[in-house]
Amino acid sequence: MIHESKYWKDELLVVSRKLKTWKKLKNFSRLEGKLFRIEKNIFIGAYAVRKLLDSYKVASNLSNMPLNIVRYSPNGKEVTFMNKDDIDDLYDPDNGSLDQLPLREFCNQIVHSYVFIIDLDDEGITGIFVSSDRERNSKLLYIPVDEIVKTFEVIGNDYPSEMRMTYNPKRKDYDIQLDSN
């Protein structure tokens, strides 16, 4: 459980600023180390968002906040440890469909990622391709870096101002609803 959320939220804002910088990579030397830092920051950021949601430290409605993504269907080949980086062969790269991904599912896809590939162009990072261990054979998601930045900024700046708690005898715990101004 997270006791004081300020430090977690401040770190999400730091990560969002780093991602904005990495969108404009001018120097591709030592690329492997940069890719590690990008992957690590996205992974830890998604984990932090999930912990903040689970600890009731952000508005309840943010759990379903949609991220704009592109969804790709599999080509029917099994995604394995040996081929998981060959996404052009495993999924249909020419037929992606625009979709939305709820925030909690975004976090779970990252935290449980089996496929995680950073997409780069001549300028820098543009997004990530990701699929969880459970869903790797049913879909591949492309999440633009701008959506990740926006998400980390929204969560990093959210400080709920109202809490309602109702005891739920079935769960033997409280149902908690948080709202922000």
Coordinates of N, CA and C in Angstrom, one line a residue:
M1 N 0.8 -1.2 0.0 CA 0.0 0.0 0.0 C 0.9 1.3 0.0
I2 N 0.5 2.2 -0.7 CA 1.2 3.5 -0.7 C 0.6 4.4 0.4
H3 N 1.4 4.9 1.3 CA 0.9 5.8 2.3 C 0.9 7.2 1.8
E4 N 2.0 7.8 1.4 CA 2.1 9.1 0.9 C 2.3 9.1 -0.6
S5 N 1.3 9.6 -1.4 CA 1.3 9.4 -2.8 C 2.1 10.5 -3.5
K6 N 2.4 11.6 -2.8 CA 3.1 12.8 -3.5 C 4.4 12.3 -4.2
Y7 N 5.2 11.5 -3.5 CA 6.5 11.1 -4.1 C 6.3 10.2 -5.3
W8 N 5.3 9.4 -5.3 CA 5.0 8.5 -6.5 C 4.6 9.4 -7.6
K9 N 3.7 10.3 -7.3 CA 3.1 11.2 -8.4 C 4.2 12.1 -8.9
D10 N 5.0 12.6 -8.1 CA 6.1 13.5 -8.5 C 7.1 12.7 -9.5
E11 N 7.3 11.5 -9.1 CA 8.2 10.6 -10.0 C 7.5 10.4 -11.4
L12 N 6.2 10.2 -11.4 CA 5.5 10.1 -12.7 C 5.7 11.3 -13.5
L13 N 5.7 12.5 -12.9 CA 5.9 13.7 -13.7 C 7.3 13.8 -14.2
V14 N 8.2 13.3 -13.4 CA 9.6 13.3 -13.9 C 9.7 12.3 -15.1
V15 N 9.1 11.2 -15.0 CA 9.2 10.2 -16.1 C 8.5 10.8 -17.4
S16 N 7.4 11.5 -17.2 CA 6.7 12.1 -18.4 C 7.7 13.1 -19.0
R17 N 8.4 13.9 -18.2 CA 9.4 14.9 -18.8 C 10.5 14.1 -19.6
K18 N 11.0 13.0 -19.0 CA 12.0 12.2 -19.7 C 11.5 11.7 -21.0
L19 N 10.3 11.2 -21.0 CA 9.7 10.6 -22.2 C 9.6 11.7 -23.3
K20 N 9.2 12.9 -22.9 CA 9.2 14.0 -23.9 C 10.6 14.3 -24.5
T21 N 11.6 14.2 -23.6 CA 13.0 14.4 -24.1 C 13.4 13.3 -25.0
W22 N 13.0 12.1 -24.7 CA 13.4 10.9 -25.5 C 12.6 10.9 -26.8
K23 N 11.5 11.6 -26.9 CA 10.8 11.7 -28.2 C 11.7 12.4 -29.2
K24 N 12.7 13.2 -28.8 CA 13.5 13.9 -29.6 C 15.0 13.5 -29.4
L25 N 15.3 12.2 -29.5 CA 16.6 11.8 -29.4 C 17.4 12.3 -30.5
K26 N 18.5 13.0 -30.3 CA 19.3 13.5 -31.3 C 20.6 12.7 -31.5
N27 N 20.9 12.0 -30.4 CA 22.2 11.3 -30.4 C 21.8 9.8 -30.2
F28 N 22.0 9.0 -31.2 CA 21.7 7.6 -31.1 C 22.8 6.7 -30.7
S29 N 23.9 7.4 -30.2 CA 25.0 6.6 -29.7 C 24.6 6.0 -28.3
R30 N 25.1 4.9 -28.0 CA 24.8 4.2 -26.7 C 23.3 3.9 -26.7
L31 N 22.7 3.5 -27.8 CA 21.3 3.3 -27.9 C 20.8 2.3 -27.0
E32 N 21.5 1.2 -26.8 CA 21.1 0.1 -25.9 C 20.8 0.6 -24.5
G33 N 21.7 1.4 -24.0 CA 21.5 2.0 -22.6 C 20.3 2.9 -22.6
K34 N 20.0 3.7 -23.6 CA 18.9 4.6 -23.7 C 17.6 3.8 -23.7
L35 N 17.6 2.7 -24.6 CA 16.4 1.9 -24.6 C 16.1 1.2 -23.3
F36 N 17.1 0.8 -22.6 CA 16.9 0.3 -21.2 C 16.2 1.3 -20.3
R37 N 16.7 2.5 -20.3 CA 16.2 3.6 -19.5 C 14.7 3.9 -19.9
I38 N 14.4 3.9 -21.2 CA 13.1 4.1 -21.6 C 12.2 3.0 -21.1
E39 N 12.6 1.8 -21.4 CA 11.8 0.6 -20.9 C 11.6 0.6 -19.4
K40 N 12.6 0.8 -18.7 CA 12.5 0.8 -17.2 C 11.6 1.9 -16.7
N41 N 11.7 3.1 -17.3 CA 10.8 4.2 -16.8 C 9.3 3.9 -17.2
I42 N 9.1 3.4 -18.3 CA 7.7 3.1 -18.7 C 7.1 2.0 -17.8
F43 N 7.9 0.9 -17.6 CA 7.5 -0.2 -16.7 C 7.2 0.3 -15.3
I44 N 8.2 1.0 -14.7 CA 8.0 1.5 -13.3 C 6.9 2.5 -13.3
G45 N 6.7 3.3 -14.3 CA 5.6 4.3 -14.3 C 4.3 3.5 -14.3
A46 N 4.1 2.5 -15.1 CA 2.9 1.8 -15.2 C 2.6 1.1 -13.9
Y47 N 3.6 0.5 -13.3 CA 3.5 -0.1 -12.0 C 3.1 0.9 -10.9
A48 N 3.7 2.1 -10.9 CA 3.3 3.1 -10.0 C 1.8 3.5 -10.2
V49 N 1.4 3.7 -11.4 CA 0.0 4.1 -11.7 C -0.9 3.0 -11.1
R50 N -0.6 1.7 -11.4 CA -1.4 0.6 -10.8 C -1.5 0.6 -9.3
K51 N -0.3 0.9 -8.7 CA -0.3 0.9 -7.2 C -1.1 2.1 -6.7
L52 N -1.0 3.3 -7.4 CA -1.8 4.4 -6.9 C -3.3 4.2 -7.1
L53 N -3.7 3.5 -8.2 CA -5.1 3.1 -8.3 C -5.5 2.2 -7.2
D54 N -4.7 1.2 -7.0 CA -5.1 0.1 -6.0 C -5.1 0.7 -4.5
S55 N -4.3 1.7 -4.3 CA -4.2 2.3 -3.0 C -5.2 3.5 -2.8
Y56 N -6.0 3.7 -3.7 CA -7.0 4.8 -3.6 C -6.4 6.1 -3.4
K57 N -5.4 6.4 -4.3 CA -4.7 7.7 -4.2 C -5.0 8.6 -5.4
V58 N -5.8 8.2 -6.3 CA -6.3 9.0 -7.4 C -7.8 8.8 -7.6
A59 N -8.4 9.7 -8.3 CA -9.9 9.7 -8.5 C -10.2 8.3 -9.1
S60 N -11.3 7.8 -8.6 CA -11.8 6.4 -9.0 C -12.1 6.3 -10.5
N61 N -12.6 7.4 -11.1 CA -12.9 7.3 -12.5 C -11.7 7.2 -13.4
L62 N -10.5 7.5 -12.9 CA -9.3 7.4 -13.8 C -9.0 6.0 -14.1
S63 N -9.4 5.0 -13.4 CA -9.1 3.6 -13.6 C -9.6 3.2 -15.1
N64 N -10.6 3.9 -15.5 CA -11.1 3.6 -16.9 C -10.8 4.6 -17.9
M65 N -9.9 5.6 -17.6 CA -9.5 6.6 -18.5 C -8.9 5.9 -19.8
P66 N -9.5 6.3 -20.9 CA -9.0 5.6 -22.2 C -7.7 6.2 -22.7
L67 N -6.9 5.3 -23.2 CA -5.7 5.7 -24.0 C -6.0 5.3 -25.4
N68 N -5.6 6.2 -26.3 CA -5.8 5.9 -27.7 C -4.6 5.0 -28.2
I69 N -5.0 3.9 -28.8 CA -4.0 2.9 -29.2 C -4.3 2.4 -30.6
V70 N -3.4 1.6 -31.1 CA -3.7 0.8 -32.3 C -3.6 -0.7 -32.0
R71 N -4.6 -1.4 -32.4 CA -4.6 -2.9 -32.0 C -4.3 -3.7 -33.3
Y72 N -3.5 -4.6 -33.2 CA -3.1 -5.5 -34.3 C -3.5 -7.0 -34.0
S73 N -4.0 -7.6 -35.0 CA -4.5 -9.0 -34.9 C -3.3 -9.9 -35.2
P74 N -3.3 -11.1 -34.6 CA -2.2 -12.1 -34.9 C -2.4 -12.7 -36.2
N75 N -1.3 -13.2 -36.8 CA -1.3 -13.9 -38.1 C -1.5 -15.4 -37.9
G76 N -1.7 -15.9 -36.7 CA -2.0 -17.3 -36.4 C -0.8 -18.0 -36.0
K77 N 0.4 -17.4 -36.0 CA 1.6 -18.1 -35.5 C 1.7 -17.9 -34.0
E78 N 2.2 -18.9 -33.4 CA 2.3 -18.9 -31.9 C 3.4 -18.0 -31.5
V79 N 3.2 -17.1 -30.5 CA 4.2 -16.2 -30.0 C 5.0 -16.9 -28.9
T80 N 6.3 -17.1 -29.1 CA 7.1 -17.8 -28.2 C 8.3 -16.9 -27.7
F81 N 9.0 -17.4 -26.8 CA 10.2 -16.8 -26.3 C 11.2 -16.5 -27.5
M82 N 11.2 -17.5 -28.4 CA 12.2 -17.4 -29.5 C 11.9 -16.4 -30.6
N83 N 10.6 -16.1 -30.7 CA 10.2 -15.2 -31.9 C 9.5 -14.0 -31.4
K84 N 9.3 -13.7 -30.2 CA 8.5 -12.6 -29.7 C 8.9 -11.2 -30.2
D85 N 10.1 -11.1 -30.6 CA 10.5 -9.8 -31.2 C 10.2 -9.6 -32.6
D86 N 9.8 -10.6 -33.3 CA 9.5 -10.6 -34.7 C 8.0 -10.2 -35.0
I87 N 7.6 -9.0 -34.5 CA 6.2 -8.7 -34.6 C 5.6 -8.5 -36.0
D88 N 6.5 -8.2 -37.0 CA 6.0 -8.1 -38.3 C 5.6 -9.4 -38.9
D89 N 6.1 -10.5 -38.4 CA 5.8 -11.9 -38.8 C 4.7 -12.5 -38.0
L90 N 4.5 -12.0 -36.8 CA 3.5 -12.6 -35.9 C 2.1 -11.9 -35.9
Y91 N 2.1 -10.6 -36.3 CA 0.9 -9.9 -36.3 C 0.7 -9.2 -37.7
D92 N -0.4 -8.7 -38.0 CA -0.7 -8.1 -39.3 C -0.4 -6.6 -39.2
P93 N 0.8 -6.2 -39.6 CA 1.2 -4.8 -39.5 C 0.5 -3.8 -40.4
D94 N -0.2 -4.3 -41.4 CA -0.9 -3.5 -42.4 C -2.3 -3.2 -42.0
N95 N -2.8 -3.9 -41.0 CA -4.2 -3.8 -40.7 C -4.5 -3.5 -39.2
G96 N -3.8 -2.5 -38.7 CA -4.1 -2.1 -37.3 C -5.4 -1.3 -37.3
S97 N -6.1 -1.4 -36.1 CA -7.3 -0.7 -36.0 C -7.2 0.2 -34.8
L98 N -7.7 1.4 -34.9 CA -7.7 2.4 -33.8 C -8.7 1.9 -32.7
D99 N -8.2 2.0 -31.5 CA -9.0 1.5 -30.4 C -8.7 2.3 -29.2
Q100 N -9.4 2.0 -28.1 CA -9.0 2.7 -26.8 C -8.8 1.6 -25.8
L101 N -7.9 1.9 -24.9 CA -7.5 0.9 -23.8 C -7.7 1.6 -22.5
P102 N -8.5 1.0 -21.6 CA -8.7 1.6 -20.2 C -7.3 1.6 -19.5
L103 N -7.2 2.6 -18.7 CA -5.9 2.8 -18.0 C -5.4 1.5 -17.2
R104 N -6.3 0.9 -16.5 CA -5.9 -0.3 -15.7 C -5.4 -1.4 -16.6
E105 N -6.0 -1.5 -17.8 CA -5.6 -2.6 -18.7 C -4.2 -2.2 -19.3
F106 N -4.0 -0.9 -19.6 CA -2.7 -0.4 -20.0 C -1.6 -0.8 -19.0
C107 N -1.9 -0.6 -17.7 CA -0.9 -0.9 -16.7 C -0.6 -2.4 -16.7
N108 N -1.7 -3.2 -16.8 CA -1.5 -4.7 -16.7 C -0.8 -5.2 -18.0
Q109 N -1.0 -4.6 -19.1 CA -0.3 -5.0 -20.3 C 1.2 -4.7 -20.1
I110 N 1.6 -3.6 -19.6 CA 3.0 -3.3 -19.4 C 3.6 -4.2 -18.3
V111 N 2.9 -4.2 -17.1 CA 3.5 -5.0 -16.0 C 3.6 -6.5 -16.4
H112 N 2.7 -7.0 -17.2 CA 2.8 -8.4 -17.5 C 3.2 -8.6 -19.0
S113 N 4.0 -7.7 -19.5 CA 4.4 -7.7 -20.9 C 5.2 -8.9 -21.2
Y114 N 4.9 -9.5 -22.3 CA 5.7 -10.6 -22.9 C 6.4 -10.1 -24.1
V115 N 5.7 -9.3 -24.9 CA 6.2 -8.5 -26.0 C 6.3 -7.1 -25.5
F116 N 7.5 -6.5 -25.6 CA 7.7 -5.1 -25.3 C 8.8 -4.5 -26.2
I117 N 8.4 -3.7 -27.2 CA 9.3 -3.2 -28.2 C 9.1 -1.7 -28.3
I118 N 10.2 -1.0 -28.1 CA 10.2 0.4 -28.3 C 10.3 0.8 -29.7
D119 N 9.3 1.6 -30.2 CA 9.3 2.1 -31.6 C 10.0 3.4 -31.7
L120 N 11.0 3.4 -32.6 CA 11.8 4.6 -32.8 C 11.7 5.0 -34.3
D121 N 11.9 6.3 -34.5 CA 12.1 6.8 -35.9 C 13.3 7.6 -35.9
D122 N 13.6 8.4 -36.9 CA 14.8 9.2 -37.0 C 14.9 10.3 -35.9
E123 N 13.8 10.6 -35.3 CA 13.8 11.7 -34.2 C 14.0 11.1 -32.8
G124 N 13.4 10.0 -32.6 CA 13.4 9.4 -31.2 C 12.3 8.4 -31.0
I125 N 11.8 8.2 -29.8 CA 10.8 7.3 -29.5 C 9.4 7.8 -29.9
T126 N 8.7 6.9 -30.6 CA 7.3 7.3 -31.0 C 6.3 6.6 -30.2
G127 N 6.6 5.4 -29.7 CA 5.7 4.6 -28.9 C 6.2 3.3 -28.6
I128 N 5.3 2.4 -28.1 CA 5.8 1.0 -27.8 C 4.7 0.0 -28.3
F129 N 5.3 -1.1 -28.7 CA 4.4 -2.3 -29.0 C 4.5 -3.2 -27.8
V130 N 3.3 -3.6 -27.4 CA 3.2 -4.4 -26.1 C 2.1 -5.4 -26.2
S131 N 2.3 -6.6 -25.6 CA 1.3 -7.6 -25.4 C 1.7 -8.4 -24.2
S132 N 0.7 -8.6 -23.4 CA 0.9 -9.3 -22.1 C 1.1 -10.8 -22.3
D133 N 1.6 -11.5 -21.3 CA 1.9 -12.9 -21.4 C 0.6 -13.7 -21.7
R134 N -0.5 -13.3 -21.2 CA -1.8 -14.0 -21.4 C -2.4 -13.7 -22.8
E135 N -2.2 -12.5 -23.3 CA -2.8 -12.1 -24.6 C -1.9 -12.0 -25.8
R136 N -0.7 -12.5 -25.6 CA 0.3 -12.4 -26.7 C -0.2 -13.0 -28.0
N137 N -1.0 -14.1 -27.9 CA -1.4 -14.8 -29.1 C -2.8 -14.3 -29.6
S138 N -3.3 -13.2 -29.0 CA -4.6 -12.7 -29.5 C -4.5 -11.2 -29.9
K139 N -3.5 -10.5 -29.5 CA -3.4 -9.1 -29.9 C -2.0 -8.5 -29.6
L140 N -1.7 -7.5 -30.4 CA -0.6 -6.6 -30.1 C -1.1 -5.2 -30.1
L141 N -0.6 -4.5 -29.1 CA -1.0 -3.1 -29.0 C 0.1 -2.1 -29.3
Y142 N -0.2 -1.1 -30.0 CA 0.8 0.0 -30.2 C 0.3 1.2 -29.4
I143 N 1.1 1.7 -28.4 CA 0.7 2.8 -27.6 C 1.6 4.0 -27.9
P144 N 1.1 5.1 -28.4 CA 2.0 6.2 -28.8 C 2.6 6.8 -27.5
V145 N 3.8 7.3 -27.6 CA 4.5 7.9 -26.4 C 3.7 9.1 -25.9
D146 N 3.0 9.8 -26.7 CA 2.2 10.9 -26.3 C 1.1 10.5 -25.3
E147 N 0.5 9.3 -25.6 CA -0.5 8.8 -24.7 C 0.0 8.4 -23.3
I148 N 1.2 7.9 -23.3 CA 1.9 7.5 -22.1 C 2.2 8.7 -21.3
V149 N 2.8 9.7 -21.9 CA 3.1 11.0 -21.3 C 1.8 11.6 -20.7
K150 N 0.8 11.7 -21.5 CA -0.5 12.3 -21.0 C -1.0 11.5 -19.8
T151 N -0.9 10.2 -19.8 CA -1.4 9.4 -18.7 C -0.6 9.7 -17.4
F152 N 0.7 9.7 -17.5 CA 1.5 9.9 -16.4 C 1.3 11.3 -15.8
E153 N 1.1 12.3 -16.7 CA 0.8 13.6 -16.2 C -0.5 13.7 -15.5
V154 N -1.6 13.1 -16.1 CA -2.9 13.1 -15.4 C -2.8 12.5 -14.0
I155 N -2.2 11.3 -13.9 CA -2.1 10.6 -12.6 C -1.2 11.4 -11.7
G156 N -0.1 11.9 -12.2 CA 0.8 12.7 -11.4 C 0.3 14.0 -10.8
N157 N -0.7 14.5 -11.4 CA -1.3 15.8 -11.0 C -2.7 15.6 -10.3
D158 N -3.1 14.3 -10.1 CA -4.4 14.1 -9.5 C -4.4 14.0 -8.0
Y159 N -5.1 14.8 -7.3 CA -5.1 14.8 -5.9 C -6.6 14.8 -5.5
P160 N -7.2 13.7 -5.2 CA -8.6 13.6 -4.9 C -9.0 14.5 -3.7
S161 N -10.2 15.1 -3.8 CA -10.6 16.0 -2.7 C -11.8 15.5 -1.9
E162 N -12.4 14.4 -2.4 CA -13.6 13.9 -1.7 C -13.5 12.3 -1.8
M163 N -13.9 11.7 -0.6 CA -13.9 10.3 -0.5 C -15.2 9.8 0.1
R164 N -15.8 8.8 -0.5 CA -17.0 8.2 0.1 C -16.7 6.7 0.3
M165 N -17.0 6.2 1.5 CA -16.8 4.8 1.8 C -18.1 4.2 2.3
T166 N -18.4 3.0 1.8 CA -19.6 2.3 2.1 C -19.1 0.9 2.4
Y167 N -19.5 0.4 3.6 CA -19.1 -1.0 3.9 C -19.9 -2.0 3.1
N168 N -19.2 -2.9 2.5 CA -19.8 -3.9 1.6 C -19.7 -5.3 2.4
P169 N -20.8 -5.8 2.9 CA -20.7 -7.0 3.7 C -20.3 -8.3 2.9
K170 N -20.6 -8.3 1.6 CA -20.2 -9.4 0.7 C -18.7 -9.5 0.6
R171 N -18.0 -8.3 0.5 CA -16.6 -8.3 0.3 C -15.9 -8.2 1.7
K172 N -16.7 -7.9 2.7 CA -16.1 -7.7 4.1 C -15.1 -6.7 4.1
D173 N -15.4 -5.6 3.3 CA -14.5 -4.5 3.2 C -15.3 -3.3 2.7
Y174 N -14.6 -2.2 2.6 CA -15.3 -0.9 2.1 C -15.2 -0.8 0.6
D175 N -16.2 -0.3 0.0 CA -16.2 0.2 -1.4 C -15.8 1.7 -1.2
I176 N -14.8 2.1 -2.0 CA -14.3 3.4 -1.8 C -14.4 4.2 -3.2
Q177 N -14.9 5.4 -3.1 CA -15.1 6.2 -4.3 C -14.4 7.5 -4.0
L178 N -13.4 7.9 -4.9 CA -12.7 9.1 -4.7 C -13.0 10.0 -5.9
D179 N -13.1 11.3 -5.6 CA -13.4 12.3 -6.7 C -12.4 13.4 -6.6
S180 N -12.0 14.0 -7.7 CA -11.2 15.2 -7.8 C -12.0 16.4 -8.2
N181 N -11.6 17.5 -7.9 CA -12.3 18.7 -8.3 C -12.2 18.9 -9.8

